[in-house]
Amino acid sequence: MVKCTKKQIRQLKTALRWKIPVAQRERIQMVLLRESGMTQPAIAEAMGVSLSTVNRAHMAYDGGGIKALKPQPIGGRQRENMTLSEEKALLARFAKAAGAGEMLNIHDLKATYEHAIGHPTSNSTVYNLLDRHGWRKLMPRPFHPKRNLAAQDAFKKAAFQLL
């Protein structure tokens, strides 16, 4: 445990008056409580956080001062299974067939994706992957635009009479 100087304690108390994020304010309070003589378990109990949170705040302050108590932005894709370039490489295997007008079987793509990441995943993950890379959902049309309804009805009547 590093003991703070009077100047550092004054800086910490001044920082509490600044307009800062709540997480940073709590970390400053944890350091000030340590300097007032409280133990880490008592600080954790008083602040309503875990002991490891208090320990990390103290270690951050000891290592980097008041600037180290500022929360770091997370950013990025936190739950990604593959990087974007790996996803592009995976889709490149299916692009040739899709470009030739063949239908993309989502079950084959899902099986290949799951094999690449090493664990099962949901269908929505694969659909989000396709959307992320600009693939769109093309389905066969339900009927021909130049269909002849009269001919279809005649065929149905004739076909069912034979049965």
mmCIF file of C-alpha atoms in Angstrom:
data_model
loop_
_atom_site.group_PDB
_atom_site.id
_atom_site.type_symbol
_atom_site.label_atom_id
_atom_site.label_comp_id
_atom_site.label_asym_id
_atom_site.label_seq_id
_atom_site.Cartn_x
_atom_site.Cartn_y
_atom_site.Cartn_z
ATOM 1 C CA MET A 1 0.000 0.000 0.000
ATOM 2 C CA VAL A 2 1.419 3.333 -1.104
ATOM 3 C CA LYS A 3 0.749 6.233 1.204
ATOM 4 C CA CYS A 4 -0.356 9.421 -0.525
ATOM 5 C CA THR A 5 1.203 12.774 0.178
ATOM 6 C CA LYS A 6 -0.874 15.701 1.421
ATOM 7 C CA LYS A 7 -0.659 17.226 -2.034
ATOM 8 C CA GLN A 8 -2.030 14.066 -3.654
ATOM 9 C CA ILE A 9 -4.880 13.878 -1.159
ATOM 10 C CA ARG A 10 -5.706 17.523 -1.866
ATOM 11 C CA GLN A 11 -5.724 16.771 -5.629
ATOM 12 C CA LEU A 12 -8.056 13.806 -5.097
ATOM 13 C CA LYS A 13 -10.477 15.878 -3.002
ATOM 14 C CA THR A 14 -10.407 18.640 -5.614
ATOM 15 C CA ALA A 15 -11.083 16.091 -8.361
ATOM 16 C CA LEU A 16 -14.272 15.041 -6.596
ATOM 17 C CA ARG A 17 -15.667 18.528 -7.298
ATOM 18 C CA TRP A 18 -15.050 18.170 -11.042
ATOM 19 C CA LYS A 19 -17.691 17.008 -13.448
ATOM 20 C CA ILE A 20 -16.406 13.464 -13.983
ATOM 21 C CA PRO A 21 -17.963 10.074 -14.745
ATOM 22 C CA VAL A 22 -19.490 8.210 -11.821
ATOM 23 C CA ALA A 23 -17.028 5.310 -12.146
ATOM 24 C CA GLN A 24 -14.068 7.670 -11.847
ATOM 25 C CA ARG A 25 -15.639 9.431 -8.847
ATOM 26 C CA GLU A 26 -16.120 6.102 -7.072
ATOM 27 C CA ARG A 27 -12.510 5.080 -7.733
ATOM 28 C CA ILE A 28 -11.264 8.370 -6.291
ATOM 29 C CA GLN A 29 -13.431 7.785 -3.212
ATOM 30 C CA MET A 30 -11.933 4.301 -2.835
ATOM 31 C CA VAL A 31 -8.427 5.770 -2.786
ATOM 32 C CA LEU A 32 -9.439 8.472 -0.292
ATOM 33 C CA LEU A 33 -11.043 5.889 1.979
ATOM 34 C CA ARG A 34 -7.820 3.890 1.905
ATOM 35 C CA GLU A 35 -5.915 6.990 2.956
ATOM 36 C CA SER A 36 -8.327 7.532 5.839
ATOM 37 C CA GLY A 37 -7.270 4.155 7.231
ATOM 38 C CA MET A 38 -10.016 1.801 6.034
ATOM 39 C CA THR A 39 -9.102 -1.689 4.866
ATOM 40 C CA GLN A 40 -9.952 -2.928 1.392
ATOM 41 C CA PRO A 41 -12.711 -5.302 2.573
ATOM 42 C CA ALA A 42 -14.289 -2.446 4.550
ATOM 43 C CA ILE A 43 -14.079 -0.147 1.519
ATOM 44 C CA ALA A 44 -15.682 -2.819 -0.670
ATOM 45 C CA GLU A 45 -18.497 -3.212 1.838
ATOM 46 C CA ALA A 46 -19.023 0.562 2.152
ATOM 47 C CA MET A 47 -18.946 1.196 -1.608
ATOM 48 C CA GLY A 48 -21.043 -1.835 -2.526
ATOM 49 C CA VAL A 49 -18.460 -3.288 -4.897
ATOM 50 C CA SER A 50 -16.273 -6.367 -4.907
ATOM 51 C CA LEU A 51 -12.908 -6.557 -3.232
ATOM 52 C CA SER A 52 -11.173 -6.989 -6.596
ATOM 53 C CA THR A 53 -12.708 -3.723 -7.830
ATOM 54 C CA VAL A 54 -11.253 -1.877 -4.854
ATOM 55 C CA ASN A 55 -7.892 -3.573 -5.358
ATOM 56 C CA ARG A 56 -7.825 -2.666 -9.071
ATOM 57 C CA ALA A 57 -8.643 0.962 -8.291
ATOM 58 C CA HIS A 58 -5.842 1.158 -5.722
ATOM 59 C CA MET A 59 -3.331 -0.513 -8.031
ATOM 60 C CA ALA A 60 -4.304 1.794 -10.893
ATOM 61 C CA TYR A 61 -3.824 4.876 -8.733
ATOM 62 C CA ASP A 62 -0.512 3.617 -7.340
ATOM 63 C CA GLY A 63 0.740 2.917 -10.843
ATOM 64 C CA GLY A 64 -0.532 5.923 -12.752
ATOM 65 C CA GLY A 65 -1.969 8.555 -10.463
ATOM 66 C CA ILE A 66 -5.320 10.248 -10.836
ATOM 67 C CA LYS A 67 -5.333 9.876 -14.636
ATOM 68 C CA ALA A 68 -5.254 6.089 -14.279
ATOM 69 C CA LEU A 69 -8.593 6.187 -12.449
ATOM 70 C CA LYS A 70 -10.376 7.449 -15.556
ATOM 71 C CA PRO A 71 -12.519 4.683 -17.094
ATOM 72 C CA GLN A 72 -11.227 3.379 -20.410
ATOM 73 C CA PRO A 73 -13.601 3.210 -23.371
ATOM 74 C CA ILE A 74 -14.411 -0.326 -24.435
ATOM 75 C CA GLY A 75 -15.352 0.044 -28.104
ATOM 76 C CA GLY A 76 -15.120 -2.526 -30.863
ATOM 77 C CA ARG A 77 -16.971 -5.769 -31.360
ATOM 78 C CA GLN A 78 -16.779 -7.331 -27.905
ATOM 79 C CA ARG A 79 -18.402 -10.647 -28.749
ATOM 80 C CA GLU A 80 -17.008 -11.284 -32.179
ATOM 81 C CA ASN A 81 -16.306 -14.848 -33.195
ATOM 82 C CA MET A 82 -14.157 -13.862 -36.175
ATOM 83 C CA THR A 83 -12.542 -10.695 -37.415
ATOM 84 C CA LEU A 84 -14.104 -8.969 -40.409
ATOM 85 C CA SER A 85 -11.303 -10.162 -42.690
ATOM 86 C CA GLU A 86 -11.792 -13.767 -41.537
ATOM 87 C CA GLU A 87 -15.524 -13.431 -42.223
ATOM 88 C CA LYS A 88 -14.800 -12.111 -45.730
ATOM 89 C CA ALA A 89 -12.497 -15.053 -46.394
ATOM 90 C CA LEU A 90 -15.206 -17.460 -45.229
ATOM 91 C CA LEU A 91 -17.826 -15.848 -47.461
ATOM 92 C CA ALA A 92 -15.430 -15.860 -50.410
ATOM 93 C CA ARG A 93 -15.787 -19.650 -50.521
ATOM 94 C CA PHE A 94 -19.515 -19.261 -51.093
ATOM 95 C CA ALA A 95 -19.318 -16.185 -53.350
ATOM 96 C CA LYS A 96 -18.453 -18.104 -56.515
ATOM 97 C CA ALA A 97 -21.545 -20.301 -56.281
ATOM 98 C CA ALA A 98 -23.744 -17.364 -55.335
ATOM 99 C CA GLY A 99 -22.355 -15.309 -58.234
ATOM 100 C CA ALA A 100 -23.154 -18.142 -60.650
ATOM 101 C CA GLY A 101 -26.815 -17.848 -59.736
ATOM 102 C CA GLU A 102 -26.962 -20.853 -57.441
ATOM 103 C CA MET A 103 -28.878 -20.571 -54.216
ATOM 104 C CA LEU A 104 -26.825 -20.266 -51.068
ATOM 105 C CA ASN A 105 -27.766 -22.960 -48.608
ATOM 106 C CA ILE A 106 -27.750 -21.294 -45.235
ATOM 107 C CA HIS A 107 -27.337 -24.645 -43.464
ATOM 108 C CA ASP A 108 -24.063 -25.308 -45.306
ATOM 109 C CA LEU A 109 -22.816 -21.816 -44.500
ATOM 110 C CA LYS A 110 -23.812 -22.219 -40.853
ATOM 111 C CA ALA A 111 -22.011 -25.581 -40.609
ATOM 112 C CA THR A 112 -18.871 -24.097 -42.153
ATOM 113 C CA TYR A 113 -19.048 -21.067 -39.838
ATOM 114 C CA GLU A 114 -19.503 -23.239 -36.751
ATOM 115 C CA HIS A 115 -16.575 -25.426 -37.802
ATOM 116 C CA ALA A 116 -14.414 -22.313 -38.240
ATOM 117 C CA ILE A 117 -15.255 -20.842 -34.819
ATOM 118 C CA GLY A 118 -15.274 -24.179 -33.017
ATOM 119 C CA HIS A 119 -18.682 -24.049 -31.327
ATOM 120 C CA PRO A 120 -22.376 -24.029 -32.308
ATOM 121 C CA THR A 121 -24.174 -20.772 -32.966
ATOM 122 C CA SER A 122 -27.656 -19.564 -33.864
ATOM 123 C CA ASN A 123 -29.088 -18.923 -37.309
ATOM 124 C CA SER A 124 -29.377 -15.219 -36.551
ATOM 125 C CA THR A 125 -25.586 -15.013 -36.178
ATOM 126 C CA VAL A 126 -25.174 -16.270 -39.731
ATOM 127 C CA TYR A 127 -27.855 -13.934 -41.073
ATOM 128 C CA ASN A 128 -26.181 -10.995 -39.288
ATOM 129 C CA LEU A 129 -22.879 -12.055 -40.858
ATOM 130 C CA LEU A 130 -24.437 -11.957 -44.315
ATOM 131 C CA ASP A 131 -26.040 -8.576 -43.630
ATOM 132 C CA ARG A 132 -22.766 -7.163 -42.276
ATOM 133 C CA HIS A 133 -21.032 -7.987 -45.562
ATOM 134 C CA GLY A 134 -23.780 -6.660 -47.822
ATOM 135 C CA TRP A 135 -25.290 -9.955 -48.889
ATOM 136 C CA ARG A 136 -29.017 -9.714 -49.322
ATOM 137 C CA LYS A 137 -31.727 -12.266 -49.049
ATOM 138 C CA LEU A 138 -32.891 -13.350 -52.478
ATOM 139 C CA MET A 139 -35.622 -15.905 -52.695
ATOM 140 C CA PRO A 140 -37.201 -17.535 -55.692
ATOM 141 C CA ARG A 141 -40.359 -15.762 -56.708
ATOM 142 C CA PRO A 142 -43.565 -17.548 -55.703
ATOM 143 C CA PHE A 143 -45.042 -17.407 -59.224
ATOM 144 C CA HIS A 144 -44.061 -16.473 -62.764
ATOM 145 C CA PRO A 145 -45.044 -12.936 -63.724
ATOM 146 C CA LYS A 146 -46.454 -14.121 -67.076
ATOM 147 C CA ARG A 147 -48.434 -17.015 -65.663
ATOM 148 C CA ASN A 148 -51.742 -18.066 -67.198
ATOM 149 C CA LEU A 149 -54.279 -18.620 -64.416
ATOM 150 C CA ALA A 150 -56.848 -20.159 -66.753
ATOM 151 C CA ALA A 151 -54.336 -22.763 -67.956
ATOM 152 C CA GLN A 152 -53.354 -23.561 -64.377
ATOM 153 C CA ASP A 153 -56.976 -24.077 -63.320
ATOM 154 C CA ALA A 154 -57.645 -26.275 -66.338
ATOM 155 C CA PHE A 155 -54.582 -28.375 -65.549
ATOM 156 C CA LYS A 156 -55.653 -28.798 -61.922
ATOM 157 C CA LYS A 157 -59.149 -29.923 -62.933
ATOM 158 C CA ALA A 158 -57.830 -32.362 -65.512
ATOM 159 C CA ALA A 159 -55.129 -33.738 -63.217
ATOM 160 C CA PHE A 160 -57.499 -34.426 -60.308
ATOM 161 C CA GLN A 161 -60.097 -36.148 -62.523
ATOM 162 C CA LEU A 162 -57.516 -38.749 -63.439
ATOM 163 C CA LEU A 163 -57.003 -39.722 -59.809
#
